[in-house]
């Protein structure tokens, strides 16, 4: 068990490469920041330009159509903060503070689990990097709203992912993405010394493990629960190829969430599950470093990649290497994570003069949004992974794992 990343089998060459990529990231972030005005980047469009949205765009129903709102805005604050961490330049911190003020209002959005993504990538690192309680207060307000999304059934409790809880459409459904949002609750439990946040996250992780993970260790994107019994009524997808397919980013969110849940609860079963989910992912990669957007996509669609999924998994496996109590397993997962990250730096980092960091992300193939371009979440988790190697403990607290050996 180690607090630093000393168990990571990283070479000097890899460290230098990752540091150079963080230099280039800071240059690109500075250039883009000046062009955004009060809006925030979402995905790059077919013309290579960022599509931009205001932070105030909340999640909500318009008739039967659900809008996710702007769940991307916190990631940009996170990129400004990582650029400050890496370069030490004050301008990045000034920009991050100004942007945090624009994003802050979303901490009170009662309609979406995405407040986890928004504030775990912005206010949590903002507090860690600066020590300023203003950031922590914002993150805690968002954690309260996320914890309030807990729906209790006879079979356990889960966090409903989308919609007002008074609306049965939202109340009865959860998504695998929510596993990655638990980070905000774990942070709040530690920061406020209030175990209720951890209980909520742990309950969600337990129920998700039962309802979302198929017998081959692939995962459903979404599950509809029977509200009283908590039984799974159906597993389905919004962004995958079909309901029973293996949407690669969903698998990535699951791996990421169970590594964090293992570290924060000390439950060995979560680490074992994270390893099974990662084994499935590596098996389906079949020697590649970047997955297709859906492992079960066919024909020409199977050629569309998702570098965002690769970045999320790389970050998760580098963390798995840090928290794994077995040295051999830690080395194995560290090697996988580093190889994925190196491939992203060498093959997928966008050319100079282009916007965004990682090419070939895929936000939503079925909706035709953000296919074959950069996505804010892909870029953020890529940089998080780089920081885990180059600046361990710089971006977030390095929570001590207490996971027993098998
Ligand atoms: N909603 C998270 C995702 O698109 O992966």
Short mmCIF file of C-alpha atoms and ligand atoms in Angstrom, two decimals:
data_model
loop_
_atom_site.label_atom_id
_atom_site.label_comp_id
_atom_site.label_asym_id
_atom_site.label_seq_id
_atom_site.Cartn_x
_atom_site.Cartn_y
_atom_site.Cartn_z
CA UNK A 1 0.00 0.00 0.00
CA UNK A 2 1.52 3.32 -0.97
CA UNK A 3 0.48 6.94 -0.82
CA UNK A 4 2.67 8.09 -3.69
CA UNK A 5 2.81 6.50 -7.09
CA UNK A 6 6.10 4.71 -6.35
CA UNK A 7 4.54 1.37 -7.37
CA UNK A 8 4.07 2.65 -10.90
CA UNK A 9 6.49 1.06 -13.41
CA UNK A 10 7.00 4.36 -15.24
CA UNK A 11 10.15 5.00 -17.31
CA UNK A 12 12.04 8.30 -17.45
CA UNK A 13 11.17 8.53 -21.13
CA UNK A 14 7.45 8.22 -20.36
CA UNK A 15 7.67 10.85 -17.61
CA UNK A 16 9.42 13.26 -19.99
CA UNK A 17 6.83 12.62 -22.70
CA UNK A 18 3.95 13.20 -20.27
CA UNK A 19 5.53 16.40 -18.99
CA UNK A 20 6.03 17.70 -22.54
CA UNK A 21 2.39 16.98 -23.31
CA UNK A 22 1.36 18.95 -20.21
CA UNK A 23 3.50 21.86 -21.49
CA UNK A 24 1.67 21.76 -24.81
CA UNK A 25 -1.67 21.38 -23.04
CA UNK A 26 -1.03 24.60 -21.09
CA UNK A 27 -0.17 26.47 -24.32
CA UNK A 28 -3.33 25.25 -26.00
CA UNK A 29 -5.55 25.95 -22.98
CA UNK A 30 -4.20 29.52 -22.78
CA UNK A 31 -4.86 30.10 -26.49
CA UNK A 32 -8.42 28.70 -26.32
CA UNK A 33 -9.37 30.44 -23.06
CA UNK A 34 -9.05 33.85 -24.67
CA UNK A 35 -11.64 32.99 -27.33
CA UNK A 36 -14.46 31.56 -25.20
CA UNK A 37 -16.03 34.67 -23.65
CA UNK A 38 -18.55 33.57 -21.01
CA UNK A 39 -19.23 30.23 -22.71
CA UNK A 40 -17.56 26.86 -22.19
CA UNK A 41 -16.31 24.25 -24.68
CA UNK A 42 -18.29 21.02 -25.15
CA UNK A 43 -17.03 19.01 -28.17
CA UNK A 44 -15.28 19.97 -31.39
CA UNK A 45 -17.57 19.95 -34.41
CA UNK A 46 -16.84 18.70 -37.96
CA UNK A 47 -15.10 22.06 -38.68
CA UNK A 48 -12.66 21.40 -35.82
CA UNK A 49 -13.98 24.36 -33.78
CA UNK A 50 -15.26 24.00 -30.22
CA UNK A 51 -19.05 23.96 -29.82
CA UNK A 52 -19.69 26.25 -26.85
CA UNK A 53 -22.43 26.33 -24.23
CA UNK A 54 -23.20 28.62 -21.29
CA UNK A 55 -22.62 27.11 -17.84
CA UNK A 56 -26.19 28.05 -16.89
CA UNK A 57 -27.71 25.45 -19.23
CA UNK A 58 -29.41 23.13 -16.71
CA UNK A 59 -30.60 19.60 -17.22
CA UNK A 60 -34.33 19.10 -17.75
CA UNK A 61 -37.26 17.61 -19.64
CA UNK A 62 -38.87 19.34 -22.59
CA UNK A 63 -41.96 17.15 -22.99
CA UNK A 64 -40.50 13.66 -23.31
CA UNK A 65 -37.11 14.84 -24.51
CA UNK A 66 -34.38 14.96 -21.88
CA UNK A 67 -31.62 17.53 -22.15
CA UNK A 68 -28.40 16.82 -20.23
CA UNK A 69 -27.62 20.52 -20.05
CA UNK A 70 -24.04 21.70 -19.84
CA UNK A 71 -22.27 19.00 -17.84
CA UNK A 72 -18.96 19.89 -19.54
CA UNK A 73 -18.26 23.24 -17.90
CA UNK A 74 -16.34 22.00 -14.86
CA UNK A 75 -13.82 20.14 -17.01
CA UNK A 76 -12.58 23.41 -18.50
CA UNK A 77 -11.97 24.79 -15.00
CA UNK A 78 -10.08 21.56 -14.32
CA UNK A 79 -7.84 22.09 -17.36
CA UNK A 80 -7.07 25.64 -16.21
CA UNK A 81 -6.17 24.30 -12.77
CA UNK A 82 -3.93 21.53 -14.12
CA UNK A 83 -2.19 24.10 -16.33
CA UNK A 84 -1.58 26.21 -13.23
CA UNK A 85 -0.32 23.17 -11.33
CA UNK A 86 2.08 22.25 -14.12
CA UNK A 87 3.40 25.69 -15.05
CA UNK A 88 2.97 27.63 -11.79
CA UNK A 89 1.63 30.54 -13.85
CA UNK A 90 -0.83 32.78 -11.98
CA UNK A 91 -2.91 33.61 -15.07
CA UNK A 92 -4.33 30.07 -15.17
CA UNK A 93 -5.50 30.36 -11.58
CA UNK A 94 -7.10 33.75 -12.23
CA UNK A 95 -8.97 32.31 -15.19
CA UNK A 96 -10.01 29.25 -13.15
CA UNK A 97 -11.44 31.44 -10.38
CA UNK A 98 -13.37 33.62 -12.84
CA UNK A 99 -14.79 30.57 -14.59
CA UNK A 100 -15.65 28.88 -11.26
CA UNK A 101 -17.88 31.89 -10.50
CA UNK A 102 -19.78 31.22 -13.73
CA UNK A 103 -20.11 27.49 -12.97
CA UNK A 104 -20.97 27.89 -9.26
CA UNK A 105 -24.74 28.31 -9.88
CA UNK A 106 -24.90 24.69 -11.13
CA UNK A 107 -24.10 23.40 -7.62
CA UNK A 108 -27.81 23.91 -6.92
CA UNK A 109 -29.06 22.05 -10.01
CA UNK A 110 -31.44 19.43 -8.53
CA UNK A 111 -31.96 17.56 -11.79
CA UNK A 112 -28.79 15.68 -12.57
CA UNK A 113 -26.07 13.38 -11.26
CA UNK A 114 -23.71 15.30 -13.56
CA UNK A 115 -23.07 17.80 -10.78
CA UNK A 116 -20.56 15.14 -9.72
CA UNK A 117 -18.64 15.54 -12.98
CA UNK A 118 -19.01 19.32 -12.92
CA UNK A 119 -17.64 19.91 -9.43
CA UNK A 120 -15.27 16.99 -8.92
CA UNK A 121 -13.29 18.32 -11.89
CA UNK A 122 -13.37 21.98 -10.80
CA UNK A 123 -14.15 22.92 -7.19
CA UNK A 124 -12.49 19.83 -5.66
CA UNK A 125 -9.12 20.36 -7.40
CA UNK A 126 -9.59 24.13 -6.95
CA UNK A 127 -9.65 23.58 -3.21
CA UNK A 128 -6.80 21.11 -3.28
CA UNK A 129 -4.52 23.30 -5.39
CA UNK A 130 -5.24 26.59 -3.55
CA UNK A 131 -6.47 25.61 -0.06
CA UNK A 132 -9.21 28.24 -0.54
CA UNK A 133 -12.37 27.24 1.38
CA UNK A 134 -14.53 29.06 -1.22
CA UNK A 135 -13.93 26.18 -3.63
CA UNK A 136 -14.69 23.59 -0.92
CA UNK A 137 -18.00 25.27 0.00
CA UNK A 138 -19.11 25.08 -3.63
CA UNK A 139 -18.11 21.40 -3.88
CA UNK A 140 -19.94 20.60 -0.66
CA UNK A 141 -23.17 22.29 -1.83
CA UNK A 142 -23.01 20.17 -5.00
CA UNK A 143 -22.35 17.00 -2.97
CA UNK A 144 -25.51 17.74 -0.94
CA UNK A 145 -27.56 17.84 -4.13
CA UNK A 146 -25.98 14.62 -5.39
CA UNK A 147 -26.59 12.80 -2.09
CA UNK A 148 -30.23 13.95 -2.23
CA UNK A 149 -30.68 11.90 -5.41
CA UNK A 150 -30.62 8.66 -3.39
CA UNK A 151 -33.71 6.53 -3.99
CA UNK A 152 -34.35 3.81 -1.41
CA UNK A 153 -35.97 0.51 -2.39
CA UNK A 154 -36.47 -2.84 -0.63
CA UNK A 155 -33.38 -4.18 -2.44
CA UNK A 156 -31.08 -1.28 -1.61
CA UNK A 157 -30.57 2.30 -2.71
CA UNK A 158 -29.28 3.99 -5.84
CA UNK A 159 -28.65 7.50 -7.08
CA UNK A 160 -31.14 8.42 -9.80
CA UNK A 161 -29.15 9.87 -12.67
CA UNK A 162 -31.43 12.27 -14.46
CA UNK A 163 -34.54 14.33 -13.86
CA UNK A 164 -36.50 15.71 -10.96
CA UNK A 165 -37.04 12.97 -8.37
CA UNK A 166 -40.75 13.79 -8.36
CA UNK A 167 -40.89 12.49 -11.94
CA UNK A 168 -41.04 8.66 -12.13
CA UNK A 169 -39.07 8.67 -15.42
CA UNK A 170 -36.06 10.08 -13.65
CA UNK A 171 -36.62 8.50 -10.26
CA UNK A 172 -36.61 4.95 -11.60
CA UNK A 173 -33.45 5.14 -13.73
CA UNK A 174 -29.74 5.16 -13.18
CA UNK A 175 -26.72 5.15 -15.48
CA UNK A 176 -23.30 3.52 -15.26
CA UNK A 177 -21.77 7.03 -15.60
CA UNK A 178 -22.97 7.75 -12.06
CA UNK A 179 -20.22 5.47 -10.75
CA UNK A 180 -17.69 8.13 -11.77
CA UNK A 181 -19.71 10.85 -10.04
CA UNK A 182 -19.31 9.11 -6.67
CA UNK A 183 -15.88 10.76 -6.36
CA UNK A 184 -17.60 13.97 -5.25
CA UNK A 185 -19.40 12.15 -2.42
CA UNK A 186 -16.23 10.43 -1.25
CA UNK A 187 -14.42 13.76 -1.25
CA UNK A 188 -17.26 15.35 0.78
CA UNK A 189 -17.21 12.51 3.32
CA UNK A 190 -13.51 13.09 3.94
CA UNK A 191 -13.60 16.87 3.84
CA UNK A 192 -16.66 17.34 6.07
CA UNK A 193 -15.96 14.24 8.18
CA UNK A 194 -19.53 13.17 7.45
CA UNK A 195 -19.99 9.47 6.69
CA UNK A 196 -23.47 9.98 5.21
CA UNK A 197 -21.92 10.94 1.86
CA UNK A 198 -19.87 7.72 1.88
CA UNK A 199 -22.95 5.66 2.85
CA UNK A 200 -24.84 7.07 -0.13
CA UNK A 201 -21.98 6.35 -2.54
CA UNK A 202 -21.42 2.88 -1.13
CA UNK A 203 -25.13 2.00 -1.36
CA UNK A 204 -25.14 3.09 -4.99
CA UNK A 205 -21.99 1.09 -5.77
CA UNK A 206 -23.50 -2.05 -4.17
CA UNK A 207 -26.76 -1.81 -6.10
CA UNK A 208 -25.02 -0.95 -9.39
CA UNK A 209 -22.77 -4.01 -9.05
CA UNK A 210 -25.87 -6.21 -8.79
CA UNK A 211 -27.98 -4.55 -11.49
CA UNK A 212 -25.53 -3.34 -14.16
CA UNK A 213 -22.81 -5.98 -14.43
CA UNK A 214 -23.61 -8.81 -16.84
CA UNK A 215 -22.34 -12.36 -16.37
CA UNK A 216 -19.44 -11.73 -18.81
CA UNK A 217 -18.39 -8.59 -16.81
CA UNK A 218 -19.59 -6.12 -19.43
CA UNK A 219 -22.02 -3.45 -18.22
CA UNK A 220 -25.36 -1.94 -19.11
CA UNK A 221 -25.39 1.76 -19.85
CA UNK A 222 -28.63 2.34 -17.98
CA UNK A 223 -31.04 0.40 -15.78
CA UNK A 224 -34.69 1.01 -15.02
CA UNK A 225 -35.61 -0.17 -11.54
CA UNK A 226 -38.99 -1.14 -10.11
CA UNK A 227 -39.41 1.67 -7.62
CA UNK A 228 -40.60 -0.34 -4.61
CA UNK A 229 -38.84 -3.65 -4.97
CA UNK A 230 -35.63 -2.34 -6.53
CA UNK A 231 -35.69 -5.18 -9.06
CA UNK A 232 -34.12 -4.43 -12.44
CA UNK A 233 -36.95 -3.99 -14.94
CA UNK A 234 -34.62 -3.59 -17.92
CA UNK A 235 -31.09 -2.73 -18.96
CA UNK A 236 -30.80 -0.37 -21.92
CA UNK A 237 -28.65 2.27 -23.61
CA UNK A 238 -28.73 5.84 -24.88
CA UNK A 239 -25.23 6.15 -26.26
CA UNK A 240 -24.26 2.56 -27.04
CA UNK A 241 -24.95 0.53 -30.19
CA UNK A 242 -27.86 -1.49 -28.73
CA UNK A 243 -29.24 -2.39 -25.32
CA UNK A 244 -27.14 -5.54 -24.81
CA UNK A 245 -23.95 -4.10 -26.35
CA UNK A 246 -20.78 -3.13 -24.49
CA UNK A 247 -20.53 0.67 -24.76
CA UNK A 248 -16.83 1.22 -24.16
CA UNK A 249 -17.13 4.47 -22.20
CA UNK A 250 -19.71 2.93 -19.92
CA UNK A 251 -17.21 0.17 -19.11
CA UNK A 252 -14.61 2.90 -18.51
CA UNK A 253 -16.85 4.78 -16.05
CA UNK A 254 -17.49 1.52 -14.20
CA UNK A 255 -13.77 0.70 -13.86
CA UNK A 256 -13.05 4.25 -12.71
CA UNK A 257 -15.88 4.24 -10.17
CA UNK A 258 -15.06 0.87 -8.62
CA UNK A 259 -11.36 1.72 -8.20
CA UNK A 260 -12.40 4.86 -6.28
CA UNK A 261 -15.05 2.96 -4.33
CA UNK A 262 -12.49 0.32 -3.31
CA UNK A 263 -10.06 2.98 -2.13
CA UNK A 264 -12.68 4.93 -0.17
CA UNK A 265 -14.61 2.07 1.43
CA UNK A 266 -11.73 -0.39 1.79
CA UNK A 267 -13.97 -3.11 0.29
CA UNK A 268 -11.89 -5.73 -1.46
CA UNK A 269 -14.96 -6.83 -3.46
CA UNK A 270 -14.97 -3.48 -5.27
CA UNK A 271 -11.32 -3.88 -6.24
CA UNK A 272 -11.99 -7.43 -7.46
CA UNK A 273 -14.91 -6.13 -9.51
CA UNK A 274 -12.81 -3.28 -10.95
CA UNK A 275 -10.24 -5.89 -12.04
CA UNK A 276 -12.89 -8.08 -13.67
CA UNK A 277 -14.32 -5.06 -15.51
CA UNK A 278 -10.80 -4.08 -16.62
CA UNK A 279 -10.03 -7.65 -17.71
CA UNK A 280 -13.12 -7.55 -19.90
CA UNK A 281 -12.06 -4.19 -21.36
CA UNK A 282 -8.49 -5.34 -22.11
CA UNK A 283 -9.80 -8.61 -23.61
CA UNK A 284 -12.07 -6.70 -25.98
CA UNK A 285 -9.26 -4.25 -26.88
CA UNK A 286 -7.50 -7.26 -28.38
CA UNK A 287 -4.07 -5.61 -28.49
CA UNK A 288 -5.26 -2.07 -29.33
CA UNK A 289 -4.82 0.87 -26.95
CA UNK A 290 -7.96 2.79 -27.92
CA UNK A 291 -11.35 1.05 -28.00
CA UNK A 292 -14.07 1.45 -30.61
CA UNK A 293 -16.92 3.62 -29.29
CA UNK A 294 -18.83 0.39 -28.70
CA UNK A 295 -17.14 -3.01 -28.53
CA UNK A 296 -20.12 -4.53 -30.35
CA UNK A 297 -20.38 -1.96 -33.15
CA UNK A 298 -20.19 -3.62 -36.56
CA UNK A 299 -19.16 -2.77 -40.11
CA UNK A 300 -17.66 0.65 -40.73
CA UNK A 301 -19.07 1.93 -37.45
CA UNK A 302 -16.64 -0.34 -35.62
CA UNK A 303 -13.81 1.87 -36.91
CA UNK A 304 -15.02 4.87 -34.90
CA UNK A 305 -12.85 5.14 -31.79
CA UNK A 306 -13.37 6.67 -28.37
CA UNK A 307 -10.16 8.16 -26.97
CA UNK A 308 -12.17 9.53 -24.04
CA UNK A 309 -12.85 5.96 -22.89
CA UNK A 310 -9.14 5.20 -23.25
CA UNK A 311 -8.21 8.25 -21.14
CA UNK A 312 -10.70 7.37 -18.38
CA UNK A 313 -9.43 3.79 -18.21
CA UNK A 314 -5.77 4.92 -18.26
CA UNK A 315 -6.44 7.24 -15.32
CA UNK A 316 -8.34 4.51 -13.43
CA UNK A 317 -5.64 1.87 -13.95
CA UNK A 318 -2.87 4.22 -12.84
CA UNK A 319 -4.88 4.78 -9.66
CA UNK A 320 -5.50 1.04 -9.36
CA UNK A 321 -1.73 0.54 -9.42
CA UNK A 322 -1.39 2.98 -6.52
CA UNK A 323 -4.06 1.45 -4.30
CA UNK A 324 -3.68 -2.26 -5.09
CA UNK A 325 -2.32 -4.13 -2.05
CA UNK A 326 -0.72 -6.86 -4.20
CA UNK A 327 2.58 -5.65 -5.75
CA UNK A 328 2.38 -7.89 -8.83
CA UNK A 329 -1.17 -6.84 -9.66
CA UNK A 330 -0.24 -3.21 -9.08
CA UNK A 331 2.62 -3.54 -11.60
CA UNK A 332 0.40 -5.28 -14.13
CA UNK A 333 -2.34 -2.63 -14.03
CA UNK A 334 0.21 0.18 -13.92
CA UNK A 335 1.83 -1.14 -17.12
CA UNK A 336 -1.54 -1.30 -18.87
CA UNK A 337 -2.50 2.23 -17.79
CA UNK A 338 0.85 3.73 -18.79
CA UNK A 339 0.84 2.02 -22.20
CA UNK A 340 -2.66 3.39 -22.89
CA UNK A 341 -1.60 6.88 -21.82
CA UNK A 342 1.58 6.78 -23.89
CA UNK A 343 -0.40 5.71 -26.97
CA UNK A 344 -2.77 8.64 -26.47
CA UNK A 345 0.20 11.04 -26.29
CA UNK A 346 1.92 9.62 -29.37
CA UNK A 347 -0.99 8.78 -31.68
CA UNK A 348 -4.05 10.77 -30.61
CA UNK A 349 -2.83 14.13 -29.31
CA UNK A 350 -4.12 16.72 -31.78
CA UNK A 351 -1.71 18.43 -34.13
CA UNK A 352 -0.60 21.98 -33.42
CA UNK A 353 -3.10 24.56 -34.59
CA UNK A 354 -6.10 22.31 -33.84
CA UNK A 355 -8.47 22.69 -30.92
CA UNK A 356 -8.76 20.22 -28.09
CA UNK A 357 -6.24 17.67 -26.85
CA UNK A 358 -7.43 14.23 -27.94
CA UNK A 359 -8.73 13.43 -31.41
CA UNK A 360 -11.18 10.62 -31.99
CA UNK A 361 -13.40 10.90 -28.96
CA UNK A 362 -17.02 9.96 -29.41
CA UNK A 363 -19.61 11.71 -27.27
CA UNK A 364 -22.70 10.08 -28.74
CA UNK A 365 -22.73 8.09 -31.95
CA UNK A 366 -26.53 7.47 -31.88
CA UNK A 367 -27.17 11.23 -31.57
CA UNK A 368 -24.39 12.17 -33.99
CA UNK A 369 -22.80 14.57 -31.48
CA UNK A 370 -19.05 14.89 -30.96
CA UNK A 371 -18.07 11.94 -33.16
CA UNK A 372 -14.39 11.85 -34.22
CA UNK A 373 -13.39 15.04 -32.41
CA UNK A 374 -12.27 16.28 -29.01
CA UNK A 375 -14.60 16.15 -26.00
CA UNK A 376 -14.12 18.11 -22.80
CA UNK A 377 -14.38 15.03 -20.60
CA UNK A 378 -11.88 13.10 -22.77
CA UNK A 379 -9.42 15.97 -22.48
CA UNK A 380 -9.93 16.31 -18.72
CA UNK A 381 -9.44 12.62 -17.85
CA UNK A 382 -6.41 12.50 -20.15
CA UNK A 383 -4.81 15.37 -18.25
CA UNK A 384 -5.87 13.87 -14.91
CA UNK A 385 -4.00 10.69 -15.89
CA UNK A 386 -0.90 12.68 -16.91
CA UNK A 387 -0.97 14.54 -13.59
CA UNK A 388 -1.26 11.28 -11.67
CA UNK A 389 2.17 10.38 -13.07
CA UNK A 390 3.89 13.77 -13.32
CA UNK A 391 2.37 15.50 -10.26
CA UNK A 392 1.13 12.70 -7.95
CA UNK A 393 -1.10 14.19 -5.26
CA UNK A 394 -1.04 17.59 -6.98
CA UNK A 395 -4.58 17.69 -8.33
CA UNK A 396 -6.55 15.84 -5.66
CA UNK A 397 -5.97 14.51 -2.17
CA UNK A 398 -4.04 11.22 -2.28
CA UNK A 399 -6.43 9.27 -0.11
CA UNK A 400 -4.83 6.36 1.71
CA UNK A 401 -6.23 3.02 0.57
CA UNK A 402 -7.12 0.45 3.24
CA UNK A 403 -7.88 -2.50 1.01
CA UNK A 404 -7.06 -5.96 2.40
CA UNK A 405 -5.09 -8.54 0.40
CA UNK A 406 -7.28 -11.19 -1.22
N1 LIG B 1 -22.79 11.21 -19.65
C1 LIG B 1 -21.48 10.76 -19.67
C2 LIG B 1 -20.99 10.25 -20.96
O1 LIG B 1 -21.41 10.68 -22.01
O2 LIG B 1 -20.12 9.43 -20.93
#
